[in-house]
């Protein structure tokens, strides 16, 4: 049959191992004779899928929490693109939606190559009709999950963009006069160990005029080199 190059197809691809995967190629001639070839392919610019969070992982007990979570979450992958709809939320056994408190939650997504992104974070459930809670002024961030490598420090202060009070967001770039003095009053408590891979918490706290202290949590994922 001569040159069969244009009929070559990929019949199988293994999952990634250190940015490499085995690819099996196949081709048939007109008599259905088969030719196969397997080779190792390295992805030199590959990065694992990432989960991002644009809203704080804080909800009221009266909300439909599983639905509310989806509004702030997204996932991107260099192979498959947008994986947001495939994010899994794994709840801790202690979670009960009508009780306020902090609960461990695992966010997970995987791409077509079998590479998994898993981020263990903490969800805060508050009381919707609590007077003190409604008066709290929470530091507002541009992101609530950030990624870095071992020994590469992040700048938590650069993520502060405003204050959120009772569901309303006030941004420094739009309400600078109204928010005067609040940015300098936000305290940052970082528990990140940049020397070791893992998921760590940075707490931003602000005490408003009503003397109630509000705490916003950032989750920092430290990855291996």
Tab-separated table of C-alpha atoms in Angstrom:
chain	number	residue	atom	x	y	z
A	1	UNK	CA	0.000	0.000	0.000
A	2	UNK	CA	3.003	2.311	0.021
A	3	UNK	CA	3.088	5.313	2.375
A	4	UNK	CA	0.621	4.820	5.279
A	5	UNK	CA	1.818	7.783	7.387
A	6	UNK	CA	-1.493	9.664	7.257
A	7	UNK	CA	-3.325	6.620	8.650
A	8	UNK	CA	-1.237	6.299	11.815
A	9	UNK	CA	-3.372	6.614	14.943
A	10	UNK	CA	-2.700	6.689	18.684
A	11	UNK	CA	-4.263	3.594	20.246
A	12	UNK	CA	-3.228	4.061	23.872
A	13	UNK	CA	-1.466	6.409	26.284
A	14	UNK	CA	-0.372	5.560	29.808
A	15	UNK	CA	-0.655	7.886	32.796
A	16	UNK	CA	2.175	10.260	33.611
A	17	UNK	CA	5.300	9.215	35.500
A	18	UNK	CA	7.677	12.143	36.036
A	19	UNK	CA	6.281	14.076	33.058
A	20	UNK	CA	6.637	11.029	30.782
A	21	UNK	CA	4.067	8.665	29.347
A	22	UNK	CA	4.189	5.716	26.950
A	23	UNK	CA	2.293	6.148	23.687
A	24	UNK	CA	1.252	3.262	21.448
A	25	UNK	CA	0.776	3.997	17.728
A	26	UNK	CA	-1.084	1.733	15.307
A	27	UNK	CA	-1.626	1.559	11.536
A	28	UNK	CA	-3.470	-0.870	9.229
A	29	UNK	CA	-3.021	-1.644	5.558
A	30	UNK	CA	-5.859	-2.516	3.191
A	31	UNK	CA	-5.557	-6.211	4.114
A	32	UNK	CA	-6.008	-5.293	7.822
A	33	UNK	CA	-2.430	-6.190	8.674
A	34	UNK	CA	-1.422	-4.183	11.756
A	35	UNK	CA	1.744	-2.357	12.595
A	36	UNK	CA	2.386	-0.952	16.093
A	37	UNK	CA	5.067	1.134	17.752
A	38	UNK	CA	5.463	2.204	21.376
A	39	UNK	CA	7.647	5.037	22.519
A	40	UNK	CA	8.146	7.235	25.573
A	41	UNK	CA	7.088	10.868	25.244
A	42	UNK	CA	8.281	13.619	27.584
A	43	UNK	CA	6.188	16.781	28.131
A	44	UNK	CA	8.834	19.448	28.749
A	45	UNK	CA	6.353	22.204	29.721
A	46	UNK	CA	3.795	20.079	31.561
A	47	UNK	CA	2.244	21.328	34.798
A	48	UNK	CA	-0.259	19.469	36.953
A	49	UNK	CA	-3.907	20.598	37.095
A	50	UNK	CA	-4.686	23.331	39.622
A	51	UNK	CA	-7.771	24.172	41.674
A	52	UNK	CA	-8.456	27.872	42.265
A	53	UNK	CA	-10.788	29.609	44.682
A	54	UNK	CA	-12.018	33.185	44.144
A	55	UNK	CA	-14.370	33.309	47.134
A	56	UNK	CA	-13.712	32.561	50.797
A	57	UNK	CA	-14.611	29.058	51.906
A	58	UNK	CA	-17.075	30.502	54.395
A	59	UNK	CA	-20.829	29.893	54.321
A	60	UNK	CA	-23.900	30.336	56.499
A	61	UNK	CA	-25.738	27.340	57.905
A	62	UNK	CA	-28.870	28.336	55.992
A	63	UNK	CA	-27.167	28.218	52.566
A	64	UNK	CA	-27.293	25.347	50.125
A	65	UNK	CA	-23.595	24.858	50.782
A	66	UNK	CA	-22.756	22.280	48.106
A	67	UNK	CA	-24.219	24.560	45.449
A	68	UNK	CA	-22.608	27.711	46.905
A	69	UNK	CA	-19.174	26.070	46.856
A	70	UNK	CA	-19.271	25.701	43.065
A	71	UNK	CA	-19.644	29.441	42.549
A	72	UNK	CA	-16.118	30.233	43.712
A	73	UNK	CA	-14.196	27.181	42.507
A	74	UNK	CA	-12.460	26.537	39.198
A	75	UNK	CA	-9.827	24.144	37.855
A	76	UNK	CA	-7.442	24.498	34.922
A	77	UNK	CA	-5.230	21.955	33.186
A	78	UNK	CA	-2.653	22.341	30.419
A	79	UNK	CA	-3.925	19.174	28.682
A	80	UNK	CA	-7.702	19.282	29.167
A	81	UNK	CA	-8.378	22.981	29.731
A	82	UNK	CA	-11.272	23.835	32.042
A	83	UNK	CA	-11.923	21.063	34.584
A	84	UNK	CA	-14.154	23.105	36.896
A	85	UNK	CA	-17.179	20.835	36.470
A	86	UNK	CA	-15.097	17.823	37.531
A	87	UNK	CA	-13.982	19.116	40.931
A	88	UNK	CA	-14.915	16.693	43.703
A	89	UNK	CA	-15.668	17.852	47.244
A	90	UNK	CA	-14.809	15.259	49.890
A	91	UNK	CA	-16.404	16.017	53.253
A	92	UNK	CA	-15.058	15.073	56.634
A	93	UNK	CA	-17.298	12.728	58.661
A	94	UNK	CA	-17.759	15.436	61.291
A	95	UNK	CA	-19.525	17.820	58.887
A	96	UNK	CA	-23.181	18.546	59.498
A	97	UNK	CA	-24.652	21.410	57.496
A	98	UNK	CA	-26.840	22.916	60.223
A	99	UNK	CA	-24.006	23.249	62.757
A	100	UNK	CA	-21.616	26.185	62.786
A	101	UNK	CA	-17.871	25.630	63.050
A	102	UNK	CA	-14.773	24.743	61.041
A	103	UNK	CA	-14.685	21.534	59.018
A	104	UNK	CA	-11.876	19.898	57.004
A	105	UNK	CA	-12.699	19.518	53.314
A	106	UNK	CA	-10.673	18.000	50.458
A	107	UNK	CA	-10.965	19.426	46.952
A	108	UNK	CA	-9.869	17.059	44.184
A	109	UNK	CA	-9.678	17.005	40.394
A	110	UNK	CA	-7.828	14.828	37.883
A	111	UNK	CA	-7.002	15.163	34.196
A	112	UNK	CA	-7.124	12.632	31.362
A	113	UNK	CA	-3.541	11.596	32.099
A	114	UNK	CA	-4.449	10.490	35.613
A	115	UNK	CA	-2.655	13.367	37.326
A	116	UNK	CA	-4.499	14.428	40.481
A	117	UNK	CA	-4.650	17.807	42.191
A	118	UNK	CA	-5.783	17.479	45.810
A	119	UNK	CA	-6.029	20.397	48.222
A	120	UNK	CA	-6.988	19.874	51.852
A	121	UNK	CA	-8.575	23.038	53.217
A	122	UNK	CA	-10.958	24.158	55.957
A	123	UNK	CA	-14.565	25.271	55.564
A	124	UNK	CA	-16.155	27.722	57.984
A	125	UNK	CA	-19.909	27.608	58.618
A	126	UNK	CA	-21.447	30.626	60.384
A	127	UNK	CA	-24.872	31.415	61.813
A	128	UNK	CA	-26.887	33.510	59.357
A	129	UNK	CA	-28.916	35.437	61.943
A	130	UNK	CA	-26.124	36.030	64.433
A	131	UNK	CA	-25.909	39.762	65.177
A	132	UNK	CA	-22.195	39.720	65.947
A	133	UNK	CA	-21.441	37.719	62.798
A	134	UNK	CA	-23.386	40.139	60.592
A	135	UNK	CA	-21.343	43.017	61.976
A	136	UNK	CA	-17.956	41.466	61.205
A	137	UNK	CA	-15.754	43.016	58.527
A	138	UNK	CA	-13.789	40.318	56.720
A	139	UNK	CA	-10.557	40.992	54.796
A	140	UNK	CA	-11.268	40.360	51.120
A	141	UNK	CA	-8.649	38.584	48.961
A	142	UNK	CA	-8.067	38.235	45.227
A	143	UNK	CA	-7.410	34.483	45.671
A	144	UNK	CA	-7.988	31.982	48.453
A	145	UNK	CA	-5.745	29.165	47.182
A	146	UNK	CA	-2.236	29.943	45.914
A	147	UNK	CA	0.574	27.673	44.760
A	148	UNK	CA	4.314	27.934	45.206
A	149	UNK	CA	7.419	25.744	45.219
A	150	UNK	CA	9.637	24.670	48.106
A	151	UNK	CA	11.737	27.609	49.393
A	152	UNK	CA	9.817	30.131	47.261
A	153	UNK	CA	7.938	32.505	49.565
A	154	UNK	CA	4.666	34.164	48.605
A	155	UNK	CA	3.505	37.688	49.458
A	156	UNK	CA	0.225	37.325	51.424
A	157	UNK	CA	-0.203	41.094	51.776
A	158	UNK	CA	-0.397	41.573	48.000
A	159	UNK	CA	-3.630	39.507	47.895
A	160	UNK	CA	-5.649	41.941	50.051
A	161	UNK	CA	-8.144	43.829	47.869
A	162	UNK	CA	-10.838	45.067	50.254
A	163	UNK	CA	-13.303	44.394	53.053
A	164	UNK	CA	-16.495	42.310	53.004
A	165	UNK	CA	-19.305	43.103	55.439
A	166	UNK	CA	-22.593	41.242	55.649
A	167	UNK	CA	-22.281	39.988	52.075
A	168	UNK	CA	-21.272	43.332	50.531
A	169	UNK	CA	-17.788	43.748	49.061
A	170	UNK	CA	-15.876	47.043	49.302
A	171	UNK	CA	-12.735	47.259	47.158
A	172	UNK	CA	-9.738	49.486	47.873
A	173	UNK	CA	-9.495	50.536	44.236
A	174	UNK	CA	-13.106	51.747	44.285
A	175	UNK	CA	-13.828	52.681	47.931
A	176	UNK	CA	-10.430	53.894	49.110
A	177	UNK	CA	-11.863	56.810	51.125
A	178	UNK	CA	-14.541	54.674	52.780
A	179	UNK	CA	-11.969	51.992	53.694
A	180	UNK	CA	-9.274	54.425	54.857
A	181	UNK	CA	-7.111	52.901	57.583
A	182	UNK	CA	-8.518	49.397	57.337
A	183	UNK	CA	-5.730	47.898	55.233
A	184	UNK	CA	-3.063	48.897	57.742
A	185	UNK	CA	-5.158	47.373	60.543
A	186	UNK	CA	-5.333	43.897	58.971
A	187	UNK	CA	-3.087	41.436	60.796
A	188	UNK	CA	-1.511	38.545	58.885
A	189	UNK	CA	-0.612	35.309	60.671
A	190	UNK	CA	1.221	32.889	58.383
A	191	UNK	CA	1.719	29.250	59.333
A	192	UNK	CA	3.406	28.324	56.048
A	193	UNK	CA	6.490	26.097	56.172
A	194	UNK	CA	8.154	26.880	52.857
A	195	UNK	CA	10.817	24.238	53.436
A	196	UNK	CA	8.372	21.330	53.255
A	197	UNK	CA	5.627	20.453	50.739
A	198	UNK	CA	2.074	20.618	52.059
A	199	UNK	CA	-1.030	22.774	52.407
A	200	UNK	CA	-0.766	25.592	54.945
A	201	UNK	CA	-3.021	28.349	56.267
A	202	UNK	CA	-2.534	32.107	56.379
A	203	UNK	CA	-5.039	33.997	58.546
A	204	UNK	CA	-6.006	37.617	57.905
A	205	UNK	CA	-7.769	39.201	60.883
A	206	UNK	CA	-9.473	42.573	61.208
A	207	UNK	CA	-11.234	44.052	64.225
A	208	UNK	CA	-13.993	46.453	63.207
A	209	UNK	CA	-15.630	49.331	65.030
A	210	UNK	CA	-17.974	46.946	66.852
A	211	UNK	CA	-14.894	45.214	68.347
A	212	UNK	CA	-15.706	41.923	66.584
A	213	UNK	CA	-12.719	40.254	64.943
A	214	UNK	CA	-13.227	38.663	61.525
A	215	UNK	CA	-10.777	36.100	60.154
A	216	UNK	CA	-10.274	35.237	56.475
A	217	UNK	CA	-8.246	32.158	55.533
A	218	UNK	CA	-5.831	31.722	52.642
A	219	UNK	CA	-4.560	28.251	51.752
A	220	UNK	CA	-0.998	28.027	50.435
A	221	UNK	CA	0.029	24.880	48.557
A	222	UNK	CA	3.797	24.315	48.725
A	223	UNK	CA	4.826	21.896	45.982
A	224	UNK	CA	8.038	19.972	45.451
A	225	UNK	CA	10.544	21.373	42.989
